[in-house]
């Protein structure tokens, strides 16, 4: 309905929200980010008995392994618990210091500071219970018969503001929950336009997006077509006046290793949102998408930075080029500059978060129209 506000979830870990304007819609303004982060996932039959009961885990995504050791951890996710009617889905967060992965002492591993290679089958199994303790893990987890599970380790440290003027924020999962928060705040605060605003928070980005709730699924494509069908709109015409911001954090210039960056395109923490470019389209930003995003930032009064990988260092990718295969609209890959990406405790800028909220609020409040000559934002 005109003026309606809607959301839905897929897989219990991806969420999509949209509003229908009261005016006749002319296109979509969409921002996409992702909810997952590199971690360790609990295996089936996940308790390793022995002198010390431990949990059996495997890596999810590309984490900096050493940052996970010697710090309190716990488990969160979801389980399917048996009931008389079938199975019930329950969200789980064991909200206490439950686990720890102990490092090996330097006396037993003299190579620890010389480029040590972690052995994932032995070095990263978290300690769960003391010697001679019975590991009643299922009772701690759900209090019933578990038929299925998707459970991940997470660090227990609180987020921290720090620096001479609290200009830095450090936290778990800034990649990509910082962009999730900025896009959601912008979506929530934006004034109405003639475009349909869509907020897409995908899962599975860190492992290639190939899940039913990832960017390589049909979920966004089907959402677009279902909205158009319900509103009596032509999907192709609507998409011709649409724009997508793929929001996923970017590498900041590192204070101790500046030589790892492209010197002309090395963003700074608190320098503003970052447009990300790659000639091989691992980032999808082209000239048109860059122009649209820079125009939005100009309207918001926010500076824009740029990022390219150093030419001889292959970079990562994000969900933008994957999503474009399903919803083909001009797409800008953007993010916020951060340090220690894929550490379990990352660092970014407080000002950047506020700037990105302003940009997304501005974007969601604009109507984009395009023709052969270019585009207009009103």
GROMACS .gro file of C-alpha atoms in nm:
model
  378
    1UNK     CA    1   0.000   0.000   0.000
    2UNK     CA    2   0.109   0.358  -0.058
    3UNK     CA    3   0.277   0.483   0.258
    4UNK     CA    4   0.328   0.125   0.380
    5UNK     CA    5   0.639   0.013   0.568
    6UNK     CA    6   0.752  -0.348   0.546
    7UNK     CA    7   1.030  -0.589   0.630
    8UNK     CA    8   1.096  -0.961   0.608
    9UNK     CA    9   1.373  -1.202   0.696
   10UNK     CA   10   1.524  -1.497   0.517
   11UNK     CA   11   1.702  -1.780   0.690
   12UNK     CA   12   1.676  -1.603   1.023
   13UNK     CA   13   1.996  -1.410   0.950
   14UNK     CA   14   1.922  -1.175   0.660
   15UNK     CA   15   1.673  -0.888   0.673
   16UNK     CA   16   1.518  -0.665   0.407
   17UNK     CA   17   1.311  -0.351   0.467
   18UNK     CA   18   1.131  -0.115   0.228
   19UNK     CA   19   0.875   0.163   0.217
   20UNK     CA   20   0.620   0.249  -0.051
   21UNK     CA   21   0.599   0.626  -0.117
   22UNK     CA   22   0.268   0.804  -0.133
   23UNK     CA   23   0.365   0.947  -0.474
   24UNK     CA   24   0.386   0.729  -0.786
   25UNK     CA   25   0.720   0.544  -0.760
   26UNK     CA   26   0.982   0.597  -1.030
   27UNK     CA   27   1.266   0.367  -0.916
   28UNK     CA   28   1.452   0.207  -0.625
   29UNK     CA   29   1.726   0.342  -0.401
   30UNK     CA   30   1.889   0.040  -0.241
   31UNK     CA   31   2.174  -0.003   0.006
   32UNK     CA   32   2.316  -0.346   0.085
   33UNK     CA   33   2.551  -0.459   0.361
   34UNK     CA   34   2.619  -0.793   0.530
   35UNK     CA   35   2.558  -0.931   0.876
   36UNK     CA   36   2.822  -1.205   0.897
   37UNK     CA   37   3.187  -1.183   1.000
   38UNK     CA   38   3.484  -1.424   0.999
   39UNK     CA   39   3.464  -1.660   1.293
   40UNK     CA   40   3.479  -2.023   1.396
   41UNK     CA   41   3.174  -2.243   1.348
   42UNK     CA   42   3.091  -2.531   1.581
   43UNK     CA   43   3.102  -2.870   1.411
   44UNK     CA   44   2.843  -3.144   1.450
   45UNK     CA   45   2.935  -3.375   1.738
   46UNK     CA   46   3.130  -3.076   1.853
   47UNK     CA   47   3.258  -3.184   2.197
   48UNK     CA   48   3.610  -3.326   2.203
   49UNK     CA   49   3.651  -3.539   2.513
   50UNK     CA   50   3.990  -3.576   2.679
   51UNK     CA   51   4.189  -3.450   2.973
   52UNK     CA   52   4.030  -3.113   2.899
   53UNK     CA   53   3.693  -3.114   2.718
   54UNK     CA   54   3.715  -2.886   2.413
   55UNK     CA   55   3.490  -2.787   2.125
   56UNK     CA   56   3.556  -2.888   1.766
   57UNK     CA   57   3.531  -2.590   1.532
   58UNK     CA   58   3.620  -2.497   1.175
   59UNK     CA   59   3.702  -2.161   1.022
   60UNK     CA   60   3.428  -1.947   0.868
   61UNK     CA   61   3.572  -1.685   0.632
   62UNK     CA   62   3.925  -1.547   0.639
   63UNK     CA   63   4.003  -1.438   0.993
   64UNK     CA   64   4.327  -1.321   1.154
   65UNK     CA   65   4.362  -1.633   1.365
   66UNK     CA   66   4.605  -1.506   1.627
   67UNK     CA   67   4.362  -1.239   1.746
   68UNK     CA   68   4.122  -1.509   1.869
   69UNK     CA   69   4.361  -1.664   2.119
   70UNK     CA   70   4.383  -1.597   2.492
   71UNK     CA   71   4.061  -1.399   2.524
   72UNK     CA   72   3.715  -1.491   2.658
   73UNK     CA   73   3.475  -1.626   2.398
   74UNK     CA   74   3.124  -1.762   2.383
   75UNK     CA   75   2.877  -1.909   2.132
   76UNK     CA   76   2.577  -1.761   1.957
   77UNK     CA   77   2.354  -1.852   1.666
   78UNK     CA   78   2.045  -2.065   1.630
   79UNK     CA   79   1.939  -2.422   1.693
   80UNK     CA   80   1.650  -2.642   1.585
   81UNK     CA   81   1.511  -2.814   1.895
   82UNK     CA   82   1.285  -3.119   1.879
   83UNK     CA   83   0.922  -3.067   1.985
   84UNK     CA   84   0.613  -3.289   1.969
   85UNK     CA   85   0.513  -3.110   1.648
   86UNK     CA   86   0.852  -3.122   1.474
   87UNK     CA   87   1.124  -2.867   1.539
   88UNK     CA   88   1.135  -2.520   1.691
   89UNK     CA   89   1.393  -2.258   1.593
   90UNK     CA   90   1.557  -2.087   1.889
   91UNK     CA   91   1.811  -1.807   1.889
   92UNK     CA   92   2.098  -1.883   2.123
   93UNK     CA   93   2.345  -1.652   2.296
   94UNK     CA   94   2.532  -1.804   2.587
   95UNK     CA   95   2.581  -1.467   2.748
   96UNK     CA   96   2.882  -1.539   2.966
   97UNK     CA   97   3.253  -1.608   2.936
   98UNK     CA   98   3.240  -1.975   2.837
   99UNK     CA   99   3.538  -2.058   2.616
  100UNK     CA  100   3.901  -1.968   2.549
  101UNK     CA  101   4.160  -2.081   2.294
  102UNK     CA  102   4.489  -2.098   2.486
  103UNK     CA  103   4.807  -2.016   2.298
  104UNK     CA  104   5.121  -2.227   2.328
  105UNK     CA  105   5.397  -2.081   2.543
  106UNK     CA  106   5.698  -1.930   2.368
  107UNK     CA  107   5.917  -2.193   2.541
  108UNK     CA  108   5.731  -2.467   2.348
  109UNK     CA  109   5.699  -2.277   2.021
  110UNK     CA  110   6.015  -2.079   1.952
  111UNK     CA  111   5.880  -1.992   1.604
  112UNK     CA  112   5.578  -1.809   1.745
  113UNK     CA  113   5.719  -1.467   1.653
  114UNK     CA  114   5.876  -1.578   1.325
  115UNK     CA  115   5.576  -1.626   1.100
  116UNK     CA  116   5.419  -1.925   1.271
  117UNK     CA  117   5.163  -2.116   1.062
  118UNK     CA  118   4.852  -2.206   1.261
  119UNK     CA  119   4.736  -2.568   1.254
  120UNK     CA  120   4.356  -2.539   1.239
  121UNK     CA  121   4.300  -2.898   1.348
  122UNK     CA  122   4.482  -2.849   1.679
  123UNK     CA  123   4.575  -2.485   1.755
  124UNK     CA  124   4.224  -2.337   1.747
  125UNK     CA  125   4.006  -2.576   1.949
  126UNK     CA  126   3.850  -2.376   2.237
  127UNK     CA  127   3.875  -2.507   2.591
  128UNK     CA  128   3.529  -2.569   2.735
  129UNK     CA  129   3.565  -2.740   3.073
  130UNK     CA  130   3.826  -2.820   3.334
  131UNK     CA  131   4.007  -3.152   3.376
  132UNK     CA  132   3.784  -3.442   3.484
  133UNK     CA  133   3.468  -3.237   3.427
  134UNK     CA  134   3.178  -3.389   3.236
  135UNK     CA  135   3.101  -3.166   2.939
  136UNK     CA  136   2.721  -3.140   2.949
  137UNK     CA  137   2.727  -2.909   2.652
  138UNK     CA  138   2.382  -2.985   2.511
  139UNK     CA  139   2.212  -2.882   2.834
  140UNK     CA  140   2.396  -2.549   2.839
  141UNK     CA  141   2.305  -2.491   2.478
  142UNK     CA  142   1.931  -2.547   2.450
  143UNK     CA  143   1.791  -2.769   2.721
  144UNK     CA  144   1.649  -3.017   2.468
  145UNK     CA  145   1.729  -3.246   2.179
  146UNK     CA  146   1.907  -3.046   1.908
  147UNK     CA  147   1.816  -3.149   1.553
  148UNK     CA  148   2.019  -2.881   1.375
  149UNK     CA  149   2.253  -2.596   1.460
  150UNK     CA  150   2.435  -2.294   1.321
  151UNK     CA  151   2.656  -2.175   1.607
  152UNK     CA  152   2.961  -1.949   1.597
  153UNK     CA  153   3.225  -1.831   1.841
  154UNK     CA  154   3.231  -1.464   1.928
  155UNK     CA  155   3.465  -1.250   2.144
  156UNK     CA  156   3.329  -1.116   2.470
  157UNK     CA  157   3.505  -0.777   2.479
  158UNK     CA  158   3.287  -0.467   2.485
  159UNK     CA  159   3.328  -0.202   2.220
  160UNK     CA  160   3.555   0.089   2.318
  161UNK     CA  161   3.587   0.455   2.222
  162UNK     CA  162   3.948   0.568   2.250
  163UNK     CA  163   4.208   0.813   2.125
  164UNK     CA  164   4.297   1.166   2.230
  165UNK     CA  165   3.942   1.283   2.152
  166UNK     CA  166   3.769   0.943   2.137
  167UNK     CA  167   3.801   0.958   1.760
  168UNK     CA  168   3.843   0.580   1.728
  169UNK     CA  169   3.603   0.296   1.792
  170UNK     CA  170   3.716  -0.064   1.835
  171UNK     CA  171   3.475  -0.354   1.838
  172UNK     CA  172   3.401  -0.699   1.710
  173UNK     CA  173   3.257  -0.719   1.359
  174UNK     CA  174   3.292  -0.357   1.246
  175UNK     CA  175   3.325  -0.528   0.909
  176UNK     CA  176   3.040  -0.505   0.834
  177UNK     CA  177   2.808  -0.412   1.119
  178UNK     CA  178   2.935  -0.053   1.107
  179UNK     CA  179   2.789  -0.018   0.757
  180UNK     CA  180   2.478  -0.213   0.858
  181UNK     CA  181   2.412   0.040   1.134
  182UNK     CA  182   2.483   0.342   0.912
  183UNK     CA  183   2.255   0.219   0.633
  184UNK     CA  184   1.979   0.127   0.878
  185UNK     CA  185   1.995   0.466   1.051
  186UNK     CA  186   1.989   0.645   0.716
  187UNK     CA  187   1.694   0.434   0.601
  188UNK     CA  188   1.506   0.499   0.924
  189UNK     CA  189   1.563   0.876   0.927
  190UNK     CA  190   1.522   0.962   0.557
  191UNK     CA  191   1.241   1.178   0.430
  192UNK     CA  192   1.010   1.037   0.165
  193UNK     CA  193   1.095   1.064  -0.205
  194UNK     CA  194   0.944   0.919  -0.521
  195UNK     CA  195   1.193   0.632  -0.513
  196UNK     CA  196   1.122   0.314  -0.317
  197UNK     CA  197   1.392   0.286  -0.049
  198UNK     CA  198   1.519  -0.068   0.013
  199UNK     CA  199   1.756  -0.181   0.289
  200UNK     CA  200   1.920  -0.520   0.224
  201UNK     CA  201   2.126  -0.691   0.494
  202UNK     CA  202   2.264  -1.013   0.345
  203UNK     CA  203   2.433  -1.307   0.514
  204UNK     CA  204   2.719  -1.529   0.388
  205UNK     CA  205   2.930  -1.253   0.230
  206UNK     CA  206   3.247  -1.374   0.401
  207UNK     CA  207   3.217  -1.715   0.234
  208UNK     CA  208   3.115  -1.606  -0.116
  209UNK     CA  209   2.746  -1.511  -0.073
  210UNK     CA  210   2.625  -1.846  -0.213
  211UNK     CA  211   2.343  -1.924   0.028
  212UNK     CA  212   1.967  -1.875   0.018
  213UNK     CA  213   2.016  -1.558   0.226
  214UNK     CA  214   2.327  -1.432   0.045
  215UNK     CA  215   2.370  -1.179  -0.234
  216UNK     CA  216   2.411  -1.463  -0.486
  217UNK     CA  217   2.056  -1.580  -0.420
  218UNK     CA  218   1.738  -1.457  -0.584
  219UNK     CA  219   1.609  -1.284  -0.270
  220UNK     CA  220   1.660  -0.921  -0.376
  221UNK     CA  221   1.555  -0.988  -0.734
  222UNK     CA  222   1.233  -1.152  -0.617
  223UNK     CA  223   1.167  -0.870  -0.372
  224UNK     CA  224   1.195  -0.611  -0.650
  225UNK     CA  225   0.957  -0.804  -0.875
  226UNK     CA  226   0.708  -0.875  -0.597
  227UNK     CA  227   0.695  -0.506  -0.502
  228UNK     CA  228   0.639  -0.410  -0.865
  229UNK     CA  229   0.368  -0.674  -0.911
  230UNK     CA  230   0.187  -0.565  -0.595
  231UNK     CA  231   0.199  -0.197  -0.696
  232UNK     CA  232   0.120  -0.246  -1.064
  233UNK     CA  233   0.466  -0.120  -1.172
  234UNK     CA  234   0.686  -0.218  -1.464
  235UNK     CA  235   1.000  -0.373  -1.307
  236UNK     CA  236   1.229  -0.296  -1.602
  237UNK     CA  237   1.124   0.069  -1.608
  238UNK     CA  238   1.168   0.095  -1.231
  239UNK     CA  239   1.516  -0.060  -1.245
  240UNK     CA  240   1.623   0.185  -1.515
  241UNK     CA  241   1.589   0.462  -1.253
  242UNK     CA  242   1.752   0.272  -0.969
  243UNK     CA  243   2.084   0.275  -0.783
  244UNK     CA  244   2.255   0.040  -0.537
  245UNK     CA  245   2.513   0.121  -0.273
  246UNK     CA  246   2.708  -0.187  -0.170
  247UNK     CA  247   2.837  -0.085   0.173
  248UNK     CA  248   3.129  -0.289   0.309
  249UNK     CA  249   3.427  -0.147   0.494
  250UNK     CA  250   3.756  -0.051   0.325
  251UNK     CA  251   4.122  -0.079   0.425
  252UNK     CA  252   4.260   0.236   0.583
  253UNK     CA  253   4.618   0.350   0.541
  254UNK     CA  254   4.803   0.158   0.813
  255UNK     CA  255   5.010   0.383   1.043
  256UNK     CA  256   5.289   0.127   1.079
  257UNK     CA  257   5.286  -0.018   0.727
  258UNK     CA  258   5.195   0.264   0.485
  259UNK     CA  259   5.389   0.092   0.205
  260UNK     CA  260   5.113  -0.172   0.181
  261UNK     CA  261   4.872   0.083   0.030
  262UNK     CA  262   4.840   0.257  -0.307
  263UNK     CA  263   4.980   0.593  -0.202
  264UNK     CA  264   4.735   0.798  -0.411
  265UNK     CA  265   4.427   0.603  -0.305
  266UNK     CA  266   4.484   0.520   0.062
  267UNK     CA  267   4.191   0.639   0.274
  268UNK     CA  268   4.232   0.764   0.630
  269UNK     CA  269   4.020   0.678   0.932
  270UNK     CA  270   3.771   0.964   0.985
  271UNK     CA  271   3.835   1.097   0.635
  272UNK     CA  272   3.485   1.021   0.510
  273UNK     CA  273   3.315   0.739   0.316
  274UNK     CA  274   3.533   0.551   0.068
  275UNK     CA  275   3.456   0.474  -0.297
  276UNK     CA  276   3.623   0.143  -0.389
  277UNK     CA  277   3.754   0.069  -0.740
  278UNK     CA  278   3.903  -0.234  -0.913
  279UNK     CA  279   3.983  -0.273  -1.283
  280UNK     CA  280   3.880  -0.640  -1.277
  281UNK     CA  281   3.544  -0.547  -1.119
  282UNK     CA  282   3.599  -0.714  -0.784
  283UNK     CA  283   3.450  -0.380  -0.685
  284UNK     CA  284   3.176  -0.271  -0.923
  285UNK     CA  285   3.212   0.109  -0.905
  286UNK     CA  286   3.231   0.262  -1.253
  287UNK     CA  287   3.228   0.626  -1.362
  288UNK     CA  288   2.849   0.659  -1.354
  289UNK     CA  289   2.812   0.498  -1.010
  290UNK     CA  290   3.099   0.708  -0.873
  291UNK     CA  291   2.937   1.025  -1.006
  292UNK     CA  292   2.601   0.939  -0.846
  293UNK     CA  293   2.757   0.860  -0.508
  294UNK     CA  294   2.979   1.171  -0.511
  295UNK     CA  295   2.673   1.381  -0.596
  296UNK     CA  296   2.485   1.233  -0.298
  297UNK     CA  297   2.784   1.304  -0.070
  298UNK     CA  298   2.802   1.660  -0.197
  299UNK     CA  299   2.435   1.712  -0.112
  300UNK     CA  300   2.505   1.565   0.234
  301UNK     CA  301   2.810   1.791   0.286
  302UNK     CA  302   3.040   1.492   0.337
  303UNK     CA  303   3.389   1.436   0.193
  304UNK     CA  304   3.461   1.128  -0.020
  305UNK     CA  305   3.780   0.919  -0.029
  306UNK     CA  306   3.895   0.657  -0.282
  307UNK     CA  307   4.050   0.315  -0.250
  308UNK     CA  308   4.245   0.101  -0.497
  309UNK     CA  309   4.450  -0.202  -0.403
  310UNK     CA  310   4.823  -0.167  -0.452
  311UNK     CA  311   4.872  -0.297  -0.806
  312UNK     CA  312   5.079  -0.599  -0.703
  313UNK     CA  313   4.862  -0.699  -0.402
  314UNK     CA  314   4.533  -0.871  -0.492
  315UNK     CA  315   4.250  -0.745  -0.276
  316UNK     CA  316   3.928  -0.896  -0.155
  317UNK     CA  317   3.584  -0.842  -0.298
  318UNK     CA  318   3.237  -0.781  -0.166
  319UNK     CA  319   2.872  -0.840  -0.247
  320UNK     CA  320   2.828  -0.564  -0.505
  321UNK     CA  321   2.943  -0.753  -0.816
  322UNK     CA  322   2.754  -1.063  -0.700
  323UNK     CA  323   2.429  -0.876  -0.641
  324UNK     CA  324   2.460  -0.703  -0.979
  325UNK     CA  325   2.433  -1.040  -1.153
  326UNK     CA  326   2.077  -1.062  -1.017
  327UNK     CA  327   1.972  -0.695  -1.002
  328UNK     CA  328   2.160  -0.506  -1.272
  329UNK     CA  329   2.161  -0.139  -1.178
  330UNK     CA  330   2.444   0.115  -1.137
  331UNK     CA  331   2.627   0.004  -0.822
  332UNK     CA  332   2.884   0.186  -0.611
  333UNK     CA  333   3.102  -0.021  -0.378
  334UNK     CA  334   3.167   0.197  -0.076
  335UNK     CA  335   3.275   0.154   0.284
  336UNK     CA  336   3.435   0.316   0.585
  337UNK     CA  337   3.810   0.311   0.641
  338UNK     CA  338   3.917   0.065   0.908
  339UNK     CA  339   4.228  -0.097   1.052
  340UNK     CA  340   4.288  -0.468   1.122
  341UNK     CA  341   4.011  -0.594   0.897
  342UNK     CA  342   3.913  -0.954   0.986
  343UNK     CA  343   4.072  -0.931   1.328
  344UNK     CA  344   3.827  -1.037   1.596
  345UNK     CA  345   3.858  -0.679   1.730
  346UNK     CA  346   3.869  -0.414   1.459
  347UNK     CA  347   3.922  -0.036   1.462
  348UNK     CA  348   3.747   0.244   1.270
  349UNK     CA  349   3.648   0.610   1.311
  350UNK     CA  350   3.361   0.758   1.509
  351UNK     CA  351   3.322   1.057   1.275
  352UNK     CA  352   3.303   0.826   0.973
  353UNK     CA  353   2.998   0.651   1.116
  354UNK     CA  354   2.811   0.980   1.158
  355UNK     CA  355   2.914   1.098   0.811
  356UNK     CA  356   2.792   0.775   0.653
  357UNK     CA  357   2.456   0.804   0.827
  358UNK     CA  358   2.417   1.152   0.674
  359UNK     CA  359   2.505   1.017   0.330
  360UNK     CA  360   2.259   0.729   0.352
  361UNK     CA  361   1.984   0.950   0.491
  362UNK     CA  362   2.041   1.185   0.197
  363UNK     CA  363   2.047   0.900  -0.057
  364UNK     CA  364   1.724   0.746   0.070
  365UNK     CA  365   1.555   1.088   0.059
  366UNK     CA  366   1.636   1.151  -0.309
  367UNK     CA  367   1.466   1.051  -0.634
  368UNK     CA  368   1.703   0.930  -0.907
  369UNK     CA  369   1.608   0.966  -1.272
  370UNK     CA  370   1.826   0.870  -1.566
  371UNK     CA  371   1.823   0.926  -1.943
  372UNK     CA  372   2.071   0.908  -2.228
  373UNK     CA  373   2.238   1.231  -2.119
  374UNK     CA  374   2.303   1.137  -1.756
  375UNK     CA  375   2.112   1.144  -1.428
  376UNK     CA  376   1.932   1.380  -1.191
  377UNK     CA  377   1.891   1.365  -0.813
  378UNK     CA  378   1.597   1.551  -0.662
   0.00000   0.00000   0.00000
